[in-house]
PDB file of C-alpha atoms in Angstrom:
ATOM      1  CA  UNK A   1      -1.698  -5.583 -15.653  1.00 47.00           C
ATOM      2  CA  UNK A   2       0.690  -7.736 -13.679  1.00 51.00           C
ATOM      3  CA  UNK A   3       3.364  -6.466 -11.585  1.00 48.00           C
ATOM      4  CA  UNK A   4       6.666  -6.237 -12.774  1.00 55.00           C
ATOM      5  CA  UNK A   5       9.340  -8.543 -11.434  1.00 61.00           C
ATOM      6  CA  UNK A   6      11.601  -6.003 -10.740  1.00 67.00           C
ATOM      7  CA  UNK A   7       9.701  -3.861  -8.330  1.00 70.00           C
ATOM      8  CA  UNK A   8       9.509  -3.946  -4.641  1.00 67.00           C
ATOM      9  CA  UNK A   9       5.959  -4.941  -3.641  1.00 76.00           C
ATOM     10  CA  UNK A  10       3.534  -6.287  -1.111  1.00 81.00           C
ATOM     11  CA  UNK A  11       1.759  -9.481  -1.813  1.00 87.00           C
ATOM     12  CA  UNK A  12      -0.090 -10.680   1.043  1.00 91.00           C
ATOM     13  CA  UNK A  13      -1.587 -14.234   1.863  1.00 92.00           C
ATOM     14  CA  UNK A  14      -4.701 -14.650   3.021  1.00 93.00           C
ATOM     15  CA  UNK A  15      -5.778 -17.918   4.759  1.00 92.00           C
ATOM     16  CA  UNK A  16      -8.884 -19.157   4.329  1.00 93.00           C
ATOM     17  CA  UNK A  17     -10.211 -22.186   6.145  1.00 92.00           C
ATOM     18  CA  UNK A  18      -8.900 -26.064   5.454  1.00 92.00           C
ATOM     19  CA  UNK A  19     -11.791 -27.725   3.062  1.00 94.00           C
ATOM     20  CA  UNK A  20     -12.920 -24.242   1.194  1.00 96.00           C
ATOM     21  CA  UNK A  21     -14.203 -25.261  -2.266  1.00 97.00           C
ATOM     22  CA  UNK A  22     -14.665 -22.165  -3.911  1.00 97.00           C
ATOM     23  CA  UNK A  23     -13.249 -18.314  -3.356  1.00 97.00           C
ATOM     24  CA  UNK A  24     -15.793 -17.286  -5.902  1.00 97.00           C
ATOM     25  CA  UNK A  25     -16.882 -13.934  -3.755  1.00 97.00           C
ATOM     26  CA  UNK A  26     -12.580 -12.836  -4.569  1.00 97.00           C
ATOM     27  CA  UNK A  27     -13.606 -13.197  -8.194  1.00 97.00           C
ATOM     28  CA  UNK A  28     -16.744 -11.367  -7.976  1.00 97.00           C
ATOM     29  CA  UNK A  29     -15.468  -8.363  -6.431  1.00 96.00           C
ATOM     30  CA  UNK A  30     -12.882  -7.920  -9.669  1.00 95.00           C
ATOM     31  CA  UNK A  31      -9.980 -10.399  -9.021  1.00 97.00           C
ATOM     32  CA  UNK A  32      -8.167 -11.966 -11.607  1.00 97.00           C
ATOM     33  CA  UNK A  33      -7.108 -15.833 -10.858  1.00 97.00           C
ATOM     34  CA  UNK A  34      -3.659 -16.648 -11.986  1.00 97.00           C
ATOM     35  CA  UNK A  35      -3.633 -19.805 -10.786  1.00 97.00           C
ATOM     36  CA  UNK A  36      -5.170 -22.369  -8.505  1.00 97.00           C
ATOM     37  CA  UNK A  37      -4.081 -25.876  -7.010  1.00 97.00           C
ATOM     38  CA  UNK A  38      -6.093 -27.852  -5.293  1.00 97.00           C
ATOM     39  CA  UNK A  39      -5.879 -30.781  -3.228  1.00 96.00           C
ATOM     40  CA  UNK A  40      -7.112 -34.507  -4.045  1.00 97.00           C
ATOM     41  CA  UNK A  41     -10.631 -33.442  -2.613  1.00 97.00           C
ATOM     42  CA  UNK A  42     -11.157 -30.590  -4.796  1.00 97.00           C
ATOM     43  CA  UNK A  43     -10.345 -28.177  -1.991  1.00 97.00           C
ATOM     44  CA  UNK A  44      -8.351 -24.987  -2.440  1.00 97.00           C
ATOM     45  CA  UNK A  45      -4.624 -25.761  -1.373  1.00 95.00           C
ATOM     46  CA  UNK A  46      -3.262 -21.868  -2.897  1.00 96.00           C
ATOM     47  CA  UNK A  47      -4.402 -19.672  -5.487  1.00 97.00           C
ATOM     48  CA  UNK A  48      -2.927 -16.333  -6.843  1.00 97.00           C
ATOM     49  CA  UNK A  49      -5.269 -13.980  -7.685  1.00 97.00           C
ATOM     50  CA  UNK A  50      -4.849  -9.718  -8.515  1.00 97.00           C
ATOM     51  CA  UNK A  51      -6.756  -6.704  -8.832  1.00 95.00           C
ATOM     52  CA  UNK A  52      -5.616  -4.209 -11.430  1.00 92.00           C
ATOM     53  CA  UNK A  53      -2.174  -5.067 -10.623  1.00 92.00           C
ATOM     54  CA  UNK A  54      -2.256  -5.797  -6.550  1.00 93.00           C
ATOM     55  CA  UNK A  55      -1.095  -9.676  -6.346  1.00 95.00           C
ATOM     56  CA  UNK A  56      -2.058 -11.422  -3.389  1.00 96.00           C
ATOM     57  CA  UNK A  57      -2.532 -15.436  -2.195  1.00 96.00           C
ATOM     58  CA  UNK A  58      -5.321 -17.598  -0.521  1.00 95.00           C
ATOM     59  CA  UNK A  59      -4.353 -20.098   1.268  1.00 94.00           C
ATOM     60  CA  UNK A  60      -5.521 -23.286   3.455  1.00 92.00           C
ATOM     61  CA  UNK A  61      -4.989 -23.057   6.987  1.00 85.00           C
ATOM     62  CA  UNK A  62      -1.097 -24.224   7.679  1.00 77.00           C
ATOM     63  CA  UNK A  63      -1.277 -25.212  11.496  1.00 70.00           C
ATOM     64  CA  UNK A  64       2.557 -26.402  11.538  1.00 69.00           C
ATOM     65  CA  UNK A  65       3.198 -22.657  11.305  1.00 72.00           C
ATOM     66  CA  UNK A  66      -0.015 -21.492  13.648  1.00 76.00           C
ATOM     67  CA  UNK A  67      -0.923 -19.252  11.145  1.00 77.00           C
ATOM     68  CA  UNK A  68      -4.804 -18.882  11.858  1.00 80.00           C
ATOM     69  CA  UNK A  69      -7.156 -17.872   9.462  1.00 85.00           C
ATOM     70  CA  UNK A  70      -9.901 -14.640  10.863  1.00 87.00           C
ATOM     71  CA  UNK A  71     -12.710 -17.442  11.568  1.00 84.00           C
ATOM     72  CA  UNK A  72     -10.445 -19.926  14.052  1.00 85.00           C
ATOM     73  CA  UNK A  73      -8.525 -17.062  15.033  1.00 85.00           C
ATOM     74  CA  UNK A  74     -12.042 -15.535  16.292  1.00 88.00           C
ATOM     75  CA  UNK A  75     -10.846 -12.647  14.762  1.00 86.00           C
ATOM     76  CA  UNK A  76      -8.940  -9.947  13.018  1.00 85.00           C
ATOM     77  CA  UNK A  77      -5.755 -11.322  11.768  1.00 84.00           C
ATOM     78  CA  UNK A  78      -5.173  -8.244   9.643  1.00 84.00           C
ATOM     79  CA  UNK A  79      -6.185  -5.570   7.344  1.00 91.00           C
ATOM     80  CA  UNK A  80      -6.017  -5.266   3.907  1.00 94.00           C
ATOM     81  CA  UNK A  81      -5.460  -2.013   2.924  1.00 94.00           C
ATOM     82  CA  UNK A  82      -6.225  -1.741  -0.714  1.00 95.00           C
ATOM     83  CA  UNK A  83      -5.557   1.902  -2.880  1.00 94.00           C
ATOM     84  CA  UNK A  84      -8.070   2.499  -5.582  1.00 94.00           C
ATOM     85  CA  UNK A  85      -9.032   5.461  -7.471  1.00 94.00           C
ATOM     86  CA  UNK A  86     -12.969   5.045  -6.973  1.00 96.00           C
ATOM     87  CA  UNK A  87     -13.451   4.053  -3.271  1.00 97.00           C
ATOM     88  CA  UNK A  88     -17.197   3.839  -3.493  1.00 98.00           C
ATOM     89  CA  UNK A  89     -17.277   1.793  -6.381  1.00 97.00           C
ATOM     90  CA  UNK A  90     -14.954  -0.531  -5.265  1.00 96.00           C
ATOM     91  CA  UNK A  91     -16.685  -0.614  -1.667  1.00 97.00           C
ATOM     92  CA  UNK A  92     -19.964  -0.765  -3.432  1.00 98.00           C
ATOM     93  CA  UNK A  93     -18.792  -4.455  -5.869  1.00 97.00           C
ATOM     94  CA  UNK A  94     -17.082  -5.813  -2.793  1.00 97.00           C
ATOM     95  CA  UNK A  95     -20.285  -5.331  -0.976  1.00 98.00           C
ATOM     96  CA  UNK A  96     -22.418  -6.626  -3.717  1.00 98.00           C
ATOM     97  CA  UNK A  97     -19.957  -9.787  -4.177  1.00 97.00           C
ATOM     98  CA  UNK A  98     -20.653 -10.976  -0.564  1.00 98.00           C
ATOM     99  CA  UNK A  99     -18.916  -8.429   1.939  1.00 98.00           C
ATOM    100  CA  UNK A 100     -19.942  -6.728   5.454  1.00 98.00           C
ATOM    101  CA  UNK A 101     -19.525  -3.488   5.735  1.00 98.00           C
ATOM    102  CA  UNK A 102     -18.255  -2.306   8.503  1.00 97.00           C
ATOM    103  CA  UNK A 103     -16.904   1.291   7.486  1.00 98.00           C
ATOM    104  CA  UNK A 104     -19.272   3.678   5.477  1.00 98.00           C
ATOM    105  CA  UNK A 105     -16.646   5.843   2.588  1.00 98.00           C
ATOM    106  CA  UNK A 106     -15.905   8.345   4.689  1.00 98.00           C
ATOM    107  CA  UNK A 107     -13.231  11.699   3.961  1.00 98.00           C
ATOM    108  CA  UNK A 108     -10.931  11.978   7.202  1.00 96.00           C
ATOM    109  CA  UNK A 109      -9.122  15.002   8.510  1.00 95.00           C
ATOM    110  CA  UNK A 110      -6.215  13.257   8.001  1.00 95.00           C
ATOM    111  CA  UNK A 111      -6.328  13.298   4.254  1.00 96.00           C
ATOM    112  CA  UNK A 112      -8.080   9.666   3.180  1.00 96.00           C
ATOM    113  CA  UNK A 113     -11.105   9.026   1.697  1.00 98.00           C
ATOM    114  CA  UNK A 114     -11.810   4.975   3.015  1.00 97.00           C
ATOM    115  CA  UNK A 115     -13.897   2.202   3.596  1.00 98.00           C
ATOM    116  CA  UNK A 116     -13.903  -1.062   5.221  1.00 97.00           C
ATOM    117  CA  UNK A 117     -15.422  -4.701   4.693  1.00 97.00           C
ATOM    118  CA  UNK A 118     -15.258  -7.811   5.581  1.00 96.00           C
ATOM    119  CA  UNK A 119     -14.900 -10.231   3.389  1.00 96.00           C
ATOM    120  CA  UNK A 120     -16.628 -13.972   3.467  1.00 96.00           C
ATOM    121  CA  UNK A 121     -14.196 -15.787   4.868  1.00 94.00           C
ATOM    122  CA  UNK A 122     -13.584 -12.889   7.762  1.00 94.00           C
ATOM    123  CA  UNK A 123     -10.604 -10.670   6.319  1.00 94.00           C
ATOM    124  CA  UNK A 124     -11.101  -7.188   6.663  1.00 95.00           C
ATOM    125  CA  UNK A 125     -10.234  -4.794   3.726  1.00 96.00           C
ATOM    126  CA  UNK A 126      -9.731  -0.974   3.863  1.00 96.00           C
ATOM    127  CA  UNK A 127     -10.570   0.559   0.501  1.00 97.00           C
ATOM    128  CA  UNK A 128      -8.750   3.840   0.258  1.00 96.00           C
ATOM    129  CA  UNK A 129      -7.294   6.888  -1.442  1.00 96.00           C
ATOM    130  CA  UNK A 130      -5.309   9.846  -0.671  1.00 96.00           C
ATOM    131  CA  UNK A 131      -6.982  12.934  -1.152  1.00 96.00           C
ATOM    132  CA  UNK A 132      -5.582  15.793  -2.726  1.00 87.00           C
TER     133      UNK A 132
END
């Protein structure tokens, strides 16, 4: 299910270090590739991938605009907040595909059931629903 053109959404970009060959652990967990280029060493130069609908971007490292991917950057460059209707599962597959976890599911006061793991290449995700 692709996003429509016509909405309003988020689709962020995720840089992953200069040289990565494969992003095979985004796959795993449930991603769909749209596309990929890569450069004239096989490396990953951008790829679009989704989950049911969620479009986001990998990307190599672009130091003329210091962006910094999580493992130069030494660490959090942001979080990935991702709405699902099965938190577990979707904890459990990202988990199984490669991930850390670093958040147990857990229901909060404040009216989320969520998550959190970091992925491979040192983005963290927050798996989450609204309860109720």
């Amino acid at each position: 299910m692709t996003t429509n053109n016509n909405t309003t959404h988020f689709a962020p970009e995720l840089h992953i270090p200069n040289g990565t060959h494969s992003i095979d652990f985004y796959l795993q967990f449930g991603a769909t590739e749209h596309f990929c280029f890569r450069n004239d060493d096989g490396s990953i130069h951008v790829a679009e991938l989704e989950i049911n609908g969620a479009i986001f971007h990998v990307h190599e490292t672009m130091r003329w605009m210091d962006a910094l991917e999580p493992i130069s950057a030494k660490g959090v460059t942001t979080v990935i907040g991702l709405f699902v209707s099965d938190v577990a599962e979707v904890m459990r597959k990202g988990i199984q595909a490669g991930a850390i976890e670093i958040q147990p599911v857990t229901d909060h006061d404040y009216g989320y059931r969520q998550g959190m793991f970091k992925d491979p290449f040192g983005h963290y995700w927050q798996i989450q629903k609204k309860l109720g």
